[in-house]
mmCIF file of C-alpha atoms in Angstrom:
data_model
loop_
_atom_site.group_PDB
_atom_site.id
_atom_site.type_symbol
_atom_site.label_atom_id
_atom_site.label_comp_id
_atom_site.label_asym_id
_atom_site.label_seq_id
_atom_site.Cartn_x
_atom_site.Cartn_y
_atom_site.Cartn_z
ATOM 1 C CA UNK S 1 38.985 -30.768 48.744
ATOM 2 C CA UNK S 2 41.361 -32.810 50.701
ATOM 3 C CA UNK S 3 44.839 -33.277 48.998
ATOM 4 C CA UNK S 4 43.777 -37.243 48.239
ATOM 5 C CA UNK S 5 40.951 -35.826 46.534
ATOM 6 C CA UNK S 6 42.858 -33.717 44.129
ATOM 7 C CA UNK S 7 45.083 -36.121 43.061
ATOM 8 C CA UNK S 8 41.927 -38.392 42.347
ATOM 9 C CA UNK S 9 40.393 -36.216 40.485
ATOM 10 C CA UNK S 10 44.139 -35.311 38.894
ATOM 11 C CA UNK S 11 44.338 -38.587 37.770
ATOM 12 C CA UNK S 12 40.857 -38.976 36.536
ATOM 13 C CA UNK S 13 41.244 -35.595 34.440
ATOM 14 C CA UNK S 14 44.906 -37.348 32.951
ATOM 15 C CA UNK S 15 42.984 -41.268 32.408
ATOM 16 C CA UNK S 16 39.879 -39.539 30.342
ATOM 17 C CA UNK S 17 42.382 -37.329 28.118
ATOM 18 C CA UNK S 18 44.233 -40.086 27.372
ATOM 19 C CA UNK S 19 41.029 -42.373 26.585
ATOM 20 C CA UNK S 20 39.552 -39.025 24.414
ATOM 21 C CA UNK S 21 43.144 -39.170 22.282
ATOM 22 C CA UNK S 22 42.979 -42.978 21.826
ATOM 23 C CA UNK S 23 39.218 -42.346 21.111
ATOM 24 C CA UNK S 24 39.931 -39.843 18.451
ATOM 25 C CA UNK S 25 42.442 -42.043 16.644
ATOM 26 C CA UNK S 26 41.223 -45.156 17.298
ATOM 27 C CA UNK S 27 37.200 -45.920 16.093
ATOM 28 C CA UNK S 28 37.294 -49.105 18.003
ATOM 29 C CA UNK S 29 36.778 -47.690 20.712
ATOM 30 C CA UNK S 30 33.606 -47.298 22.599
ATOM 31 C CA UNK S 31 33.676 -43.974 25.106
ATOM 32 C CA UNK S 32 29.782 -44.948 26.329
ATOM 33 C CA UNK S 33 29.935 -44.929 30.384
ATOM 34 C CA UNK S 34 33.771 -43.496 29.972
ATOM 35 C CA UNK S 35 33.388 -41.895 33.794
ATOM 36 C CA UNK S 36 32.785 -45.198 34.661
ATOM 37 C CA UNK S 37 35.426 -47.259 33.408
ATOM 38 C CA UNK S 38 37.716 -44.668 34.253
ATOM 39 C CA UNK S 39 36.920 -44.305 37.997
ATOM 40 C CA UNK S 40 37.149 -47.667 38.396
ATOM 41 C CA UNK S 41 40.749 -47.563 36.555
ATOM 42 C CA UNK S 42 41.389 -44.729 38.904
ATOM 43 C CA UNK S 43 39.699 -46.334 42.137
ATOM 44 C CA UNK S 44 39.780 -49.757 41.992
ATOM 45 C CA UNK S 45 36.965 -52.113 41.414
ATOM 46 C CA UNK S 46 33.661 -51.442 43.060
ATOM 47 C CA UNK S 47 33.607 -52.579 46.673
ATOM 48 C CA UNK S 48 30.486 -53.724 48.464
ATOM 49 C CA UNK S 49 28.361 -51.511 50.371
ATOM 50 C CA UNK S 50 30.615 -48.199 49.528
ATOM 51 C CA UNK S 51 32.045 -45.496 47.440
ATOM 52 C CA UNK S 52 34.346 -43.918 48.259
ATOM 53 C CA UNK S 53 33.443 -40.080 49.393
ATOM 54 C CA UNK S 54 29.748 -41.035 49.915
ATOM 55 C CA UNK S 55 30.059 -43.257 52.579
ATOM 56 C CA UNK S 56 29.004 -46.439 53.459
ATOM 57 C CA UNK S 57 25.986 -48.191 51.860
ATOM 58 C CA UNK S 58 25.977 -46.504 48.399
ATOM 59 C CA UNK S 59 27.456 -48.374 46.060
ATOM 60 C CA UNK S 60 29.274 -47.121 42.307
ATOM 61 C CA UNK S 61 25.989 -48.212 40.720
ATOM 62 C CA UNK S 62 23.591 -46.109 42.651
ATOM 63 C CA UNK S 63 26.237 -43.534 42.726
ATOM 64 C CA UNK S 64 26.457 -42.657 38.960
ATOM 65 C CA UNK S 65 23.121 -44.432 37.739
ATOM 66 C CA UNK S 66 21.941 -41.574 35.083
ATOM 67 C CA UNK S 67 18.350 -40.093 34.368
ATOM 68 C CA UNK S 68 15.242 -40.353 37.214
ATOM 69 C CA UNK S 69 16.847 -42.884 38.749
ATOM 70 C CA UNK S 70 19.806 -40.812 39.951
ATOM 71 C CA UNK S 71 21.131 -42.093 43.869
ATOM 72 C CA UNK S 72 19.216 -41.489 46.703
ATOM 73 C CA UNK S 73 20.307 -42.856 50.315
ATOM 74 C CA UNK S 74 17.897 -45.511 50.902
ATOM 75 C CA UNK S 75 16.054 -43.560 53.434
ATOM 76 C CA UNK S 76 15.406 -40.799 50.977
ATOM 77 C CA UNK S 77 14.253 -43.213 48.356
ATOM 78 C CA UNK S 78 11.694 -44.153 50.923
ATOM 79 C CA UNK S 79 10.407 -40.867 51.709
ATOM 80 C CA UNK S 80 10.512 -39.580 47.963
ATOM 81 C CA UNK S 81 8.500 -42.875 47.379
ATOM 82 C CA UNK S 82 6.143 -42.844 50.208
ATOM 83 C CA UNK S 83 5.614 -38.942 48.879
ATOM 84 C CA UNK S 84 5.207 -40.053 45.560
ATOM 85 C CA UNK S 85 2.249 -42.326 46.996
ATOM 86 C CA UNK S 86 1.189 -39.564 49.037
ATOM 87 C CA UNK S 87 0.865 -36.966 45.965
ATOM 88 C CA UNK S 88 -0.846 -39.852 43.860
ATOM 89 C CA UNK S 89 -3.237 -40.053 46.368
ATOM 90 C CA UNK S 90 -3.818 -36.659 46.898
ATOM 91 C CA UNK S 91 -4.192 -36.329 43.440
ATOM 92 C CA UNK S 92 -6.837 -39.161 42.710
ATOM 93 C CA UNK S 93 -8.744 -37.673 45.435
ATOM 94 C CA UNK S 94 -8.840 -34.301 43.923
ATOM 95 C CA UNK S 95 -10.056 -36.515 40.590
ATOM 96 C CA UNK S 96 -12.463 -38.316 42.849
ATOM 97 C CA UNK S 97 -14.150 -34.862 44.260
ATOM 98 C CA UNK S 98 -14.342 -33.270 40.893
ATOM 99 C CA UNK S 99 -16.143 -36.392 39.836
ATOM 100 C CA UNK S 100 -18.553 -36.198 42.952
ATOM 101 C CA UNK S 101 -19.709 -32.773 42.072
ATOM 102 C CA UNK S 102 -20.050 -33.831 38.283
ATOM 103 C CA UNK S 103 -22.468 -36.688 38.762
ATOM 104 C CA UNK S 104 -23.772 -34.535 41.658
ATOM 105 C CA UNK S 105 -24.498 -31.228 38.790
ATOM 106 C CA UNK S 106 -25.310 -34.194 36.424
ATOM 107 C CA UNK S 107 -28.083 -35.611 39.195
ATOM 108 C CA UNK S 108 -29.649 -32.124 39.731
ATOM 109 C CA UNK S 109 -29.941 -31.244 35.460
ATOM 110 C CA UNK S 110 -31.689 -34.502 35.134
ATOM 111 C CA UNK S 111 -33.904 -33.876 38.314
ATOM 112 C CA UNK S 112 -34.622 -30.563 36.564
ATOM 113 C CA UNK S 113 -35.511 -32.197 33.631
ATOM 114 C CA UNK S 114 -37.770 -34.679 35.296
ATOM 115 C CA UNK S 115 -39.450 -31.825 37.109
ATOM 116 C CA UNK S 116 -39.535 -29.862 33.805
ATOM 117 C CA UNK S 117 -40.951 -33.005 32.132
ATOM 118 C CA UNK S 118 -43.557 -34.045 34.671
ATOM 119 C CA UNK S 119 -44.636 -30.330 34.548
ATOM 120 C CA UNK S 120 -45.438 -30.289 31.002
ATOM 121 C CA UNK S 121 -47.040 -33.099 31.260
ATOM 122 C CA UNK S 122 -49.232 -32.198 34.252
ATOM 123 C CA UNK S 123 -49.999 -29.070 31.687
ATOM 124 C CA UNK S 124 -50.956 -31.285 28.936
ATOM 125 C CA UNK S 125 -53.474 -33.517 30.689
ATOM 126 C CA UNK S 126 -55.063 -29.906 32.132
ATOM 127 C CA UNK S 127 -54.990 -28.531 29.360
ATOM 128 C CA UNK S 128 -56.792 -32.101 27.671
ATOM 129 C CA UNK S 129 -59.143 -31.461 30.863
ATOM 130 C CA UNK S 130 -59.774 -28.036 30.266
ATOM 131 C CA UNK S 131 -60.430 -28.396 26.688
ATOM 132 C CA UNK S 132 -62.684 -31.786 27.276
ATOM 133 C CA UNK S 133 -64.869 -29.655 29.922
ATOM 134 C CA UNK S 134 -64.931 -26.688 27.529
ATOM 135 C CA UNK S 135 -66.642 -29.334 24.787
ATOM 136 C CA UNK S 136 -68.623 -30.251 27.508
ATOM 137 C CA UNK S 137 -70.119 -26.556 28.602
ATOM 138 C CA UNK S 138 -70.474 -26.376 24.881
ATOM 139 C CA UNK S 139 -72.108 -29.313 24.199
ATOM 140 C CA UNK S 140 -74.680 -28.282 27.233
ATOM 141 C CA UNK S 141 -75.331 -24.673 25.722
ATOM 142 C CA UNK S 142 -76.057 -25.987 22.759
ATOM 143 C CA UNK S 143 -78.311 -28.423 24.055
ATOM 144 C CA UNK S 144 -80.094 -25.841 26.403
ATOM 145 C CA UNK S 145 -79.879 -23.354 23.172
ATOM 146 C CA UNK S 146 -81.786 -26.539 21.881
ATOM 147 C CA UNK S 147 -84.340 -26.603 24.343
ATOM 148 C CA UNK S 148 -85.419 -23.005 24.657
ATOM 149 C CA UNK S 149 -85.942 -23.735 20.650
ATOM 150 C CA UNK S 150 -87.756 -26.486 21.315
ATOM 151 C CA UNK S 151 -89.645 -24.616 24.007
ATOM 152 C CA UNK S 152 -90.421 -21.591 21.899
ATOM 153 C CA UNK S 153 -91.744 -23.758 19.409
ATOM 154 C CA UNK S 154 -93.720 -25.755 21.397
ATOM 155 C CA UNK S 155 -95.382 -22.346 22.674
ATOM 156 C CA UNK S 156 -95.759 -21.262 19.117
ATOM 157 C CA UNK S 157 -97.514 -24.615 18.159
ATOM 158 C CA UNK S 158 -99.861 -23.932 21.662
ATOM 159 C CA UNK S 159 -100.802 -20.419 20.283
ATOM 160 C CA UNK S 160 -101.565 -21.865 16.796
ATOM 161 C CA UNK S 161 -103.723 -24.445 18.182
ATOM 162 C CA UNK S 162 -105.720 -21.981 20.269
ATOM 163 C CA UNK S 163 -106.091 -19.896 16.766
ATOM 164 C CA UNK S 164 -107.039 -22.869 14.972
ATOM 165 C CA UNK S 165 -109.445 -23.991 17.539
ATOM 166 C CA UNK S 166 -110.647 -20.487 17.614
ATOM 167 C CA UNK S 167 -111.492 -19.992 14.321
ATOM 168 C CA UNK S 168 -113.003 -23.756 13.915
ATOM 169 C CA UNK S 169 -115.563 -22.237 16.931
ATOM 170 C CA UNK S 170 -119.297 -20.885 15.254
ATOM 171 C CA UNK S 171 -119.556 -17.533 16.414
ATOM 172 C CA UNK S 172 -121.869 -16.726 18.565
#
């Protein structure tokens, strides 16, 4: 540090002792932003467009603005900011490509399911078929089990007609 420096930061050592005794004595007192008010005791009021040490452009406020929102040149606010964007971006498109595959897995189950469903149908209506055309071949045997019945009968009734006409014949 350069010799101005250290007796800055001399002094502001010396002005926030003195406001931490006056503090502890006195409850009036309100030590919030202390570094503040005592740089500027030390410093001078803010002047636009600088603070001293940091060059020209950054201002007290930027300087010692607390949390997230600590100072950044402007140029760096930019780039953390168009970065930001960037990484958003990236990020909803990584969201956006894991949703793509899920309808896409989604699409193909149902497809599958379609498939699956159609199939079972297809297998109910043959199986409706096959059972309609097996009532069908049993319907005909019965009915040609019917007619060989009928025909043996009808042979049977021939023969007994033959005997009856037979025996109604004098002998000769």
């Amino acid at each position: 540090m350069t010799s101005k420096a250290g007796e800055i930061m001399e002094k502001l050592k010396e002005k926030k002792a003195k406001y931490e005794e006056i503090a502890s004595t006195d409850s009036s007192i309100n030590l919030e932003n202390i570094d503040n008010r005592i740089i500027t005791k030390v410093l001078g009021p803010e002047r636009y467009g600088w603070v001293r040490f940091q060059g020209s452009g950054v201002t007290l406020t930027q300087y010692f603005r607390s949390g997230s929102q600590q100072y950044m040149p402007f140029g760096s606010q930019a780039q953390a900011e168009v970065q930001r964007l960037k990484d958003q971006i990236a990020q909803m498109q990584v969201i956006t490509v894991e949703q793509i595959f899920e309808v896409q897995r989604k699409y193909e189950e149902l497809q599958q399911q379609v498939k699956a469903e159609a199939a079972e149908r297809e297998a109910a209506a043959a199986a409706k078929a096959f059972a309609a055309v097996a009532r069908e071949a049993e319907a005909a045997a019965v009915v040609v089990e019917q007619s060989k019945k009928y025909d043996e009968l009808q042979l049977q009734l021939q023969q007994m007609m033959q005997m009856f006409q037979q025996s109604q014949k004098p002998p000769s």
